Coordinates of C-alpha atoms and ligand atoms in Angstrom, one line a residue:
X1 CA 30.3 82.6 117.9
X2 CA 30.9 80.2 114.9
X3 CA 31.4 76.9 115.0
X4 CA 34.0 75.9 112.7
X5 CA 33.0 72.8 111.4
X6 CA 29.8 74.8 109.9
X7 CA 32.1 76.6 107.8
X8 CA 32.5 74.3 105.1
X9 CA 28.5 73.8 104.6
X10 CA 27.9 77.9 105.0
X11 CA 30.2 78.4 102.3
X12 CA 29.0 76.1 100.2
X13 CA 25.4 77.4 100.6
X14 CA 26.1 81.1 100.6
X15 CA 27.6 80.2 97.2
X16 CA 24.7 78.4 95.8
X17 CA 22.9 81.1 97.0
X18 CA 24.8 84.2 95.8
X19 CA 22.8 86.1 92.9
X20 CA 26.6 87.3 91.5
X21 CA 27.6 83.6 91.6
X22 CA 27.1 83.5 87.8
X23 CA 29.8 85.9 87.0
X24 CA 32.9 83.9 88.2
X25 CA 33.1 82.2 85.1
X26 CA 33.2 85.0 83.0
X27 CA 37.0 85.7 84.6
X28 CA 39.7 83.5 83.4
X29 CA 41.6 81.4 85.7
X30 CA 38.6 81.3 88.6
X31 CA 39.0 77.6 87.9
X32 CA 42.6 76.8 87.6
X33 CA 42.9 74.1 90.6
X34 CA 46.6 75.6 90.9
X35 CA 45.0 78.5 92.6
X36 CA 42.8 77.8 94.9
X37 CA 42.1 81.0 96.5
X38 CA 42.9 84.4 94.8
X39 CA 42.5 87.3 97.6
X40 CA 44.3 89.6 96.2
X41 CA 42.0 91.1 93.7
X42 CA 42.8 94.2 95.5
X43 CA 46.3 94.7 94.4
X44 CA 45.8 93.2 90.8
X45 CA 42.4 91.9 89.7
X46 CA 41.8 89.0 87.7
X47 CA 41.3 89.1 83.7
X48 CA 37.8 89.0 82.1
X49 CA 37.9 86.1 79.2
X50 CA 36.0 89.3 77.3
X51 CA 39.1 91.0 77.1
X52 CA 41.2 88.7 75.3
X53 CA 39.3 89.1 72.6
X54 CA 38.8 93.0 73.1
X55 CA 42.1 92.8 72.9
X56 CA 42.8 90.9 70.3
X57 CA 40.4 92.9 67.8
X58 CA 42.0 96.2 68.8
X59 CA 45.1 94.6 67.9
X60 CA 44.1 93.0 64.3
X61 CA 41.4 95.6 63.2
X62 CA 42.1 98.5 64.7
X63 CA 45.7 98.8 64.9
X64 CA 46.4 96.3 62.2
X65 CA 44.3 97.2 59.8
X66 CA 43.6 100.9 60.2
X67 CA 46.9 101.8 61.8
X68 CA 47.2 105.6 62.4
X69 CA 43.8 106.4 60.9
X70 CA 42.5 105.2 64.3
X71 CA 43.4 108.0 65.9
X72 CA 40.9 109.6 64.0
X73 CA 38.8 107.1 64.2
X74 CA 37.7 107.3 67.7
X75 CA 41.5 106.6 70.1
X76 CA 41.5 109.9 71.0
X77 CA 38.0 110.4 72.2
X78 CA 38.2 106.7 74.1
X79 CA 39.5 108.3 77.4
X80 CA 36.7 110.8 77.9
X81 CA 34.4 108.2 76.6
X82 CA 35.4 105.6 79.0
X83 CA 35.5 108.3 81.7
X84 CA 31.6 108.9 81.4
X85 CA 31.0 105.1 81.2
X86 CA 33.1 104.4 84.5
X87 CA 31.3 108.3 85.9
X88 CA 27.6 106.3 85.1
X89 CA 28.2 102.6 86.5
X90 CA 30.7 103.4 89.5
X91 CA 31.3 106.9 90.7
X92 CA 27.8 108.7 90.2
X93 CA 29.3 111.8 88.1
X94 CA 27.4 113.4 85.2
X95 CA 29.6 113.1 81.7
X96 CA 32.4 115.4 81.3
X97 CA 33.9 115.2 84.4
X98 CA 36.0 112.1 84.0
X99 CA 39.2 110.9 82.1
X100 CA 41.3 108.0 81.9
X101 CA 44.8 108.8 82.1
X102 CA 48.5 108.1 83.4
X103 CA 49.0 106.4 86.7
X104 CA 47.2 107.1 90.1
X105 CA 50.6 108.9 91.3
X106 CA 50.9 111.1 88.1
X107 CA 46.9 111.9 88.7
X108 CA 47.5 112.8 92.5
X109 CA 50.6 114.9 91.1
X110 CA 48.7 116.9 88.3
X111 CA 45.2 117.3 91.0
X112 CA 47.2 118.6 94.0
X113 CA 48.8 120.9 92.0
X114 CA 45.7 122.2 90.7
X115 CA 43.9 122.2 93.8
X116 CA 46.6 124.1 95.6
X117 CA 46.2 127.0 92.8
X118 CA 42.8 127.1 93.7
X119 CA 43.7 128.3 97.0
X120 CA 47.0 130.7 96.9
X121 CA 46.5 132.6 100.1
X122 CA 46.5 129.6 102.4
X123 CA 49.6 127.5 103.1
X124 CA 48.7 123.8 104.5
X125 CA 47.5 120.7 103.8
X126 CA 46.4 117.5 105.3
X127 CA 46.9 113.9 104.9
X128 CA 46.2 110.7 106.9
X129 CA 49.5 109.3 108.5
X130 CA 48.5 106.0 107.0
X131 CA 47.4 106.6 103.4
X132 CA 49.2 104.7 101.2
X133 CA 52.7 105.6 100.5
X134 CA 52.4 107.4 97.0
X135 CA 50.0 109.9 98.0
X136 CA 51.9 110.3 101.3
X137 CA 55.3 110.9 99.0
X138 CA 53.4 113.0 96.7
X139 CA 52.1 115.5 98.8
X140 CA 55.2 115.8 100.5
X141 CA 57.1 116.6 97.7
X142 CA 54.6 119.2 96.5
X143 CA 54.4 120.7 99.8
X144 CA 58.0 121.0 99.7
X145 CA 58.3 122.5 96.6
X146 CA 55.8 125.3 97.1
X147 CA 56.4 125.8 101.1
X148 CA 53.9 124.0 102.5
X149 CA 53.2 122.8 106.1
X150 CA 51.8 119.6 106.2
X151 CA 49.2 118.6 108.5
X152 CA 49.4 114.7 109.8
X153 CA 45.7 113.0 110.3
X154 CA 46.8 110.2 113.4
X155 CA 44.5 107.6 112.4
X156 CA 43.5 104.3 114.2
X157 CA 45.5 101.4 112.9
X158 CA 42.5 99.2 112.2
X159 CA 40.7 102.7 111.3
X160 CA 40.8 105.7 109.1
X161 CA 39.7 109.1 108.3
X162 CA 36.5 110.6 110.1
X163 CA 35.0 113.6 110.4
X164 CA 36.0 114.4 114.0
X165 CA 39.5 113.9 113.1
X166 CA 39.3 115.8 109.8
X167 CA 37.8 118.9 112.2
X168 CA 40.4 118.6 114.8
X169 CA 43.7 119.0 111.9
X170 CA 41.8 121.7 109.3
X171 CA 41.1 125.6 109.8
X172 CA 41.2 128.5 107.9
X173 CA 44.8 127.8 106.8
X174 CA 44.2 124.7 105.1
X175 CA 44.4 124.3 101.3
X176 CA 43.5 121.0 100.7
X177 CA 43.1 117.4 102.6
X178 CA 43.9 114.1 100.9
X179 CA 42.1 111.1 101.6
X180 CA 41.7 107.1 100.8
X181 CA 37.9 106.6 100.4
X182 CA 39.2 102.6 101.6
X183 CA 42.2 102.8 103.6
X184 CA 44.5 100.5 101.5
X185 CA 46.1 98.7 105.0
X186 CA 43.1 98.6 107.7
X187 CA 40.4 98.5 105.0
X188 CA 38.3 101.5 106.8
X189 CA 35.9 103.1 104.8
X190 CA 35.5 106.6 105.5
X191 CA 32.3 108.5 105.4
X192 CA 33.0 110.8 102.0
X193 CA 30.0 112.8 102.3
X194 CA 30.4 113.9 105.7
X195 CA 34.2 115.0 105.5
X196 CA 33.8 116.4 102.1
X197 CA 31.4 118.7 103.8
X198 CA 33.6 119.0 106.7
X199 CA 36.2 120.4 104.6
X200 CA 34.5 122.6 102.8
X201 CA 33.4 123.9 105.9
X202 CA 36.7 125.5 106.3
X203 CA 36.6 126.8 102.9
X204 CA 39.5 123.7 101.7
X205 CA 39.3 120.9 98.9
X206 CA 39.4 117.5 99.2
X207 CA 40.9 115.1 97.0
X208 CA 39.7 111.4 97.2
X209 CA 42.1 108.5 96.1
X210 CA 39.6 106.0 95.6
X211 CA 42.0 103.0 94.4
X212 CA 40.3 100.5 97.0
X213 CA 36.7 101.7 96.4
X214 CA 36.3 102.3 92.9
X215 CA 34.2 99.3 91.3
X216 CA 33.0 97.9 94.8
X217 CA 31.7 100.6 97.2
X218 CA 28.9 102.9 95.5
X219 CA 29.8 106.7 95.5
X220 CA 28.0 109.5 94.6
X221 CA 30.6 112.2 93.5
X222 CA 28.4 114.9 91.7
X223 CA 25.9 114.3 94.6
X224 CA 28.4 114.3 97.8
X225 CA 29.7 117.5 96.2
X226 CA 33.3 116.1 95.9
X227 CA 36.0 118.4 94.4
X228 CA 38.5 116.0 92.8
X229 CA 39.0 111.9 93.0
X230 CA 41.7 110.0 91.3
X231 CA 41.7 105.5 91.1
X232 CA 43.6 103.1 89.9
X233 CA 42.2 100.6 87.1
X234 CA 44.4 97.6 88.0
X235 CA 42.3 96.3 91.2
X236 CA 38.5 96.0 90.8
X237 CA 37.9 97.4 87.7
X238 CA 40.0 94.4 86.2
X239 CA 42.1 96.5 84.0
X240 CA 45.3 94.7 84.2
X241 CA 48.7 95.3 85.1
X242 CA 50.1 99.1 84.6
X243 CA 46.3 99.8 83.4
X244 CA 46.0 103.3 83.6
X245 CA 44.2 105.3 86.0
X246 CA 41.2 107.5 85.7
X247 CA 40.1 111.7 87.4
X248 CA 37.6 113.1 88.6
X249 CA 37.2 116.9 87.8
X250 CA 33.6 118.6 89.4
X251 CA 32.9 120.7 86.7
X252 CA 32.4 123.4 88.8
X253 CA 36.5 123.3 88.9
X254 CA 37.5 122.9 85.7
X255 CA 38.4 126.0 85.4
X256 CA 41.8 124.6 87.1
X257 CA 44.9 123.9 85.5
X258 CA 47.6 121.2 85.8
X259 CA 51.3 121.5 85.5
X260 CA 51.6 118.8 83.2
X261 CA 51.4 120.7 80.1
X262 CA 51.3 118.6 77.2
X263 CA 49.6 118.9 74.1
X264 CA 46.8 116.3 74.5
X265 CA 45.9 119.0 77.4
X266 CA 46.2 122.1 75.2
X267 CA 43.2 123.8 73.3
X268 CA 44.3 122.9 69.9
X269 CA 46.8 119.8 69.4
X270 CA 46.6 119.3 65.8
X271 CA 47.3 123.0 65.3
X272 CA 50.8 122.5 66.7
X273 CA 51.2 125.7 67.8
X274 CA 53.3 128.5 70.1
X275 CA 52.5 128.6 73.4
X276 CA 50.6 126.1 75.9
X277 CA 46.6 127.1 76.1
X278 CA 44.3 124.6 78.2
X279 CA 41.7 122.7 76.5
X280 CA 38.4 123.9 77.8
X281 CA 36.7 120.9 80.0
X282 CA 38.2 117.7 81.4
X283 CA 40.3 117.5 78.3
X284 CA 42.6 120.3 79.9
X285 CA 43.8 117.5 82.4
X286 CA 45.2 114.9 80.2
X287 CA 49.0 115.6 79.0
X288 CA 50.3 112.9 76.3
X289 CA 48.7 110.4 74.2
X290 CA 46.5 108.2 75.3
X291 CA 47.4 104.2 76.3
X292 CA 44.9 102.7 74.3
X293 CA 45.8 98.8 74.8
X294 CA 46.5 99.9 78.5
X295 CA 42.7 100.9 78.8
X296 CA 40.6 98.3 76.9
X297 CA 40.1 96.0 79.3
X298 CA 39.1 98.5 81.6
X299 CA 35.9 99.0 79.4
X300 CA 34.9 95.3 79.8
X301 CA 34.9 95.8 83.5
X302 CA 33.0 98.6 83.8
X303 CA 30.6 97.0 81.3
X304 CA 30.0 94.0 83.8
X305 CA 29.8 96.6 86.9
X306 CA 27.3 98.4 85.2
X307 CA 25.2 94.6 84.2
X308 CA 25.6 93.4 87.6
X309 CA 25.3 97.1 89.0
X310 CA 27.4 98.1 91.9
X311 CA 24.3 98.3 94.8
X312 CA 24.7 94.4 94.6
X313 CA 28.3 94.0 94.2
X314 CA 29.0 96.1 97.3
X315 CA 26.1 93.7 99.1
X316 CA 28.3 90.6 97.9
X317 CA 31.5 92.7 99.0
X318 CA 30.0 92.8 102.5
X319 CA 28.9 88.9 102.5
X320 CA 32.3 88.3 101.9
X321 CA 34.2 90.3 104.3
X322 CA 31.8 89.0 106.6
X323 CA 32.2 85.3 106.0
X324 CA 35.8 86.2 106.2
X325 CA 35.5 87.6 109.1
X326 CA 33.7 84.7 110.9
X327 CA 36.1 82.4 109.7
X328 CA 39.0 84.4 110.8
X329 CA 36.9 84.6 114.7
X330 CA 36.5 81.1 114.4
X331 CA 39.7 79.3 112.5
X332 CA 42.9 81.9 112.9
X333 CA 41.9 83.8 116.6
X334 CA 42.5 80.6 118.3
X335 CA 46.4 80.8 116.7
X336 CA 46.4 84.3 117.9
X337 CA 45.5 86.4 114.6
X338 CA 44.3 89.8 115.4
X339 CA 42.1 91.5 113.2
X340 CA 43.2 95.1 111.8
X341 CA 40.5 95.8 110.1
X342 CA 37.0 97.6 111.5
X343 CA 34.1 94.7 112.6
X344 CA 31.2 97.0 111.2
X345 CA 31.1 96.1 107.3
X346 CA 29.7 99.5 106.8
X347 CA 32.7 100.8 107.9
X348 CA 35.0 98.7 105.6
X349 CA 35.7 98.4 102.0
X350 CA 36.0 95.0 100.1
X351 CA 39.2 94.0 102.3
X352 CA 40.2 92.8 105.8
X353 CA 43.8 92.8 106.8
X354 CA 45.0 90.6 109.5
X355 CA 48.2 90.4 112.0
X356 CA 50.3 87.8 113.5
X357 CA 54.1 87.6 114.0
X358 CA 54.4 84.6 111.6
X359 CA 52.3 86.2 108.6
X360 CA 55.9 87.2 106.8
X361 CA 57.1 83.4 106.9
X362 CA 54.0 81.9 105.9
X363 CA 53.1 83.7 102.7
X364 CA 55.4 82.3 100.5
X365 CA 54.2 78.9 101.3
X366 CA 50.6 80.1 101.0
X367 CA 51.8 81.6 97.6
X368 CA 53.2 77.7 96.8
X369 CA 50.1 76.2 97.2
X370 CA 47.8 78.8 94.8
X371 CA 46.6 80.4 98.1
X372 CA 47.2 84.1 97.3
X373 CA 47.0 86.6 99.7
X374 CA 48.8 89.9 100.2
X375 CA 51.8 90.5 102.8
X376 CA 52.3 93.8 104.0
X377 CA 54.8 95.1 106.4
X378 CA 55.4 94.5 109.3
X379 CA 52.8 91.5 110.2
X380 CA 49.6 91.8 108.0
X381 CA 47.7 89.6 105.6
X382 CA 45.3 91.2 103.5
X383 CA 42.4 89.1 102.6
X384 CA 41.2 91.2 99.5
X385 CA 38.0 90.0 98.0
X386 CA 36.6 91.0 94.7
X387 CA 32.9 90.3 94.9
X388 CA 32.2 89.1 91.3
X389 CA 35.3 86.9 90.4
X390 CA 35.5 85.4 94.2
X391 CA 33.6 82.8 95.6
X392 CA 32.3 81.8 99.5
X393 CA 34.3 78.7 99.7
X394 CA 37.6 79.7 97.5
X395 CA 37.8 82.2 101.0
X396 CA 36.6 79.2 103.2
X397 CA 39.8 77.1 101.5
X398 CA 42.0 80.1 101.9
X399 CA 41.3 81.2 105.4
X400 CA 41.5 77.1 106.5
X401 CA 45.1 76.9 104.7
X402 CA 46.5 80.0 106.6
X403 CA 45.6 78.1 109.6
X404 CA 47.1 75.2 108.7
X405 CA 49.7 76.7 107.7
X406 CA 49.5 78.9 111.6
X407 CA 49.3 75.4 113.1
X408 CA 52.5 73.9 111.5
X409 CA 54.4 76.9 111.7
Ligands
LIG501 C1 45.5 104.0 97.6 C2 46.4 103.8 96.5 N1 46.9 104.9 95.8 C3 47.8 104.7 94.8 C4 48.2 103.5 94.5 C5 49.3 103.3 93.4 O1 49.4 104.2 92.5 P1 50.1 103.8 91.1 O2 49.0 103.2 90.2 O3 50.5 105.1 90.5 O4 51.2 102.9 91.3 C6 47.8 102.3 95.1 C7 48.2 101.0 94.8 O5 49.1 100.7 94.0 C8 46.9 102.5 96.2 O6 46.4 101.5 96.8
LIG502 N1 50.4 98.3 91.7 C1 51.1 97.3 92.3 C2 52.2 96.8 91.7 C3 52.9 95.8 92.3 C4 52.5 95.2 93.5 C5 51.3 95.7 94.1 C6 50.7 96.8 93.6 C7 49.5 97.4 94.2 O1 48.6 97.9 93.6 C8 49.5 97.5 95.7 C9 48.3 98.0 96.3 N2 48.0 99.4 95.8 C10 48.2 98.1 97.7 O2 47.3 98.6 98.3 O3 49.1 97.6 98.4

C-alpha cells in the first residue's frame, strides 16, 4: 500500500528520472501555471510548438505563394505519404496500406461497408455493448440498412473485448466484428492478435477502431494479420481539433470497395470522366479532397513518435497509469472512488477512468482551477495521460486536487 505523503517525492523522482522527460517542452502550453494538470490528452492532445510553424509555412509558401500549383506539387500525394509514415512509427504496416482521410465515423462508415461486401452470404455482425457511441450508431445503421442482425459483446464495465467472449457471440453467420483496441470508457486493452485470429477462425473480419491506442500502445497490423483499422488524429497523435482520421487497408483486401464514391477514389480524377472506376490500391478508399491544414500537424507527431519510438512511450504510458493508479489507492479510495479501469497495465491503454457519485459536480471546479480531466456519464473521471507531453507530478497535483476537491464536497 502507498503511503501518501511519499507521493509528492516519487513524483518528483520518477520525473527526474523519466528518459521521455525531455519532450514536454517541445508541446506548448506544458508550462502555463493556469493548467496545472492536463489529463485529457485522450480526448484532444496538446499542440507541438513544431506545428505552428508547420503551419505557418504551409500557409505563406505553400498556399500563399504557390496556390493551386500545390496540388501538383505534392497535396495530393500527402495522405498516402503520411499514411506510410504513421504505418512505419505506430501501427507496424508495410507502405500502401494506409491513408489519412475524413473523420473516424466516416472511416468506420466507408470500412464496414466494404467489409460486409466481402462477405454477402452471411448476415450478422458483432460489436461490444460498450464501444464508443459512433461505432455503436454506425454499425447499427448499416445493419439496418442491409438487414442485418446484430450481435451484442456483454463486456465487463471495467473490461473489454477477449477472446472467450469474441468465441461465445461469432459463428459461421458472422460477417464482421467491431472492436476498440482501448476501450474509450474502462481503458481495457484487448489482446488484437488473439481475437483477430479468433475471428478469422469463423471465416469473419474484424475491424479495429484504434482511437485510444494509436500513438501509445505498439501494434503490429501487417504482422497480427488484421483486416481493417481506422483512428482518430486528434488524441495522441496531437493533430488538433477536427484533425482528420487515418485507414488501415491489408493489402490483401484492397480489392474492396467503399460506397463513398468520389473522385479522389476513382481510377482517373483529372480525366473527369463517365462513370465511377476504383483507383487501384489504398487510393480507392479516399472520396473528396484532401484536408491539408487539417493533417499537418499530424506529421509533426508522428515524427516525434517515431524519434522517441513507441516501445518507450508505451513503457512511460504504463509508469503513468501506474503512478495514477497508486495515487488514486492511496488519495481518492479513502473518499470512496472506485476504480473502472483493469489493475494489470498490460491490460490497459494510456487511461484510467474512475467513479464516484460526486465526479459530475466536481469537474467544473476541477476545470476552474486548470485541473483538466474528462467527465463521462454517469459517474466517471477519466484520467487520460499522454506519455510524452505529461509529467509524474502534473498527475500527482491532479489526482491531490480531486481529492481536495472529494473532501470539500
Ligand atoms: C473509440 C472512438 N471512436 C470514434 C471516435 C470519434 O469519431 P470522430 O472523430 O468521427 O468524431 C472517438 C472519439 O471521438 C473514439 O474515442
Ligand atoms: N472528438 C471530441 C470532440 C469533443 C469532445 C470530445 C471528443 C472526443 O474525442 C471524445 C473521445 N473520443 C472520448 O473517448 O470520449
Amino acid at each position: 500500500m502507498t503511503d501518501a505523503a511519499t507521493l509528492p517525492s516519487r513524483a518528483r523522482r520518477l520525473d527526474a528520472e523519466d528518459p521521455l522527460a525531455r519532450y514536454r517542452a517541445r508541446f506548448i502550453g506544458h508550462d502555463d501555471p493556469a493548467v496545472p494538470a492536463y489529463l485529457d490528452g485522450n480526448s484532444l492532445g496538446r499542440p507541438l510548438a513544431a506545428s505552428v510553424q508547420r503551419v505557418q509555412e504551409l500557409m505563406v509558401e505553400q498556399w500563399g505563394g504557390r496556390l493551386i500549383r500545390g496540388w501538383d506539387e505534392g497535396w495530393l500525394e500527402l495522405p498516402a505519404q503520411l499514411g506510410d509514415e504513421l504505418g512505419r512509427t505506430a501501427l507496424g504496416a508495410a507502405p500502401g496500406q494506409c491513408l489519412i482521410a475524413d473523420s473516424t465515423t466516416v472511416l468506420l462508415y466507408k470500412l464496414i461497408h466494404a467489409a460486409l461486401s466481402a462477405r454477402p452470404g452471411r448476415h450478422r455482425v458483432v460489436i461490444d455493448r460498450d464501444n464508443f457511441p459512433t461505432d455503436r450508431y454506425v454499425l447499427e445503421g448499416i445493419a439496418a440498412e442491409r438487414g442485418l442482425e446484430l450481435d451484442w459483446l456483454e463486456v465487463p464495465y471495467d473490461g473489454g473485448a477477449d477472446v472467450e467472449l469474441v468465441r461465445s457471440v461469432t459463428g459461421d453467420q458472422t460477417a464482421l466484428v467491431v472492436l476498440s483496441h482501448v476501450a474509450y470508457r474502462s481503458g481495457h486493452l484487448a489482446d488484437m492478435r488473439a481475437i483477430t485470429e479468433a475471428v478469422h477462425d469463423t471465416g469473419a473480419l474484424v475491424l479495429w477502431d484504434l482511437c485510444h491506442s494509436v500513438g501509445v500502445v505498439p501494434v503490429e497490423l501487417d504482422a497480427w494479420e488484421v483486416d481493417l483499422a481506422v483512428g482518430c488524429s486528434y488524441k495522441y497523435l496531437n493533430g488538433g481539433p477536427g484533425a482528420p482520421a487515418w485507414l488501415y487497408v491489408r493489402r490483401g483486401h484492397q480489392q474492396l470497395t467503399q460506397p463513398i464514391q468520389g473522385w479522389l477514389g476513382s481510377e482517373d480524377p483529372f480525366g473527369m470522366g463517365q462513370g465511377y472506376s476504383p483507383a487501384a490500391g489504398i487510393r480507392r478508399f479516399a472520396s473528396g479532397t484532401p484536408p491539408i491544414i487539417g493533417m499537418t500537424a499530424i506529421a509533426d507527431m508522428v515524427a516525434l513518435i517515431g524519434e522517441a519510438g513507441i516501445g518507450a512511450i508505451r513503457e512511460k504510458s504504463t509508469a503513468l497509469t501506474q503512478f495514477a493508479l497508486e495515487a488514486t489507492d492511496a488519495l481518492l479510495a479513502p473518499h470512496g472512488v472506485v476504480l473502472a479501469s483493469p489493475r494489470n497495465p498490460e491490460q490497459r491503454g494510456s487511461h484510467l477512468t474512475i467513479d464516484h457519485p460526486a465526479f459530475r459536480k466536481i469537474t467544473a471546479r476541477l476545470w476552474e482551477r486548470g485541473i483538466i480531466p474528462d467527465y463521462r456519464n454517469p459517474n466517471g473521471l477519466r484520467l487520460g495521460l499522454s506519455p510524452l507531453s505529461t509529467g509524474f507530478e502534473e498527475v500527482y497535483r491532479g489526482v491531490s486536487a480531486i481529492a481536495e476537491e472529494l473532501a470539500g464536497d
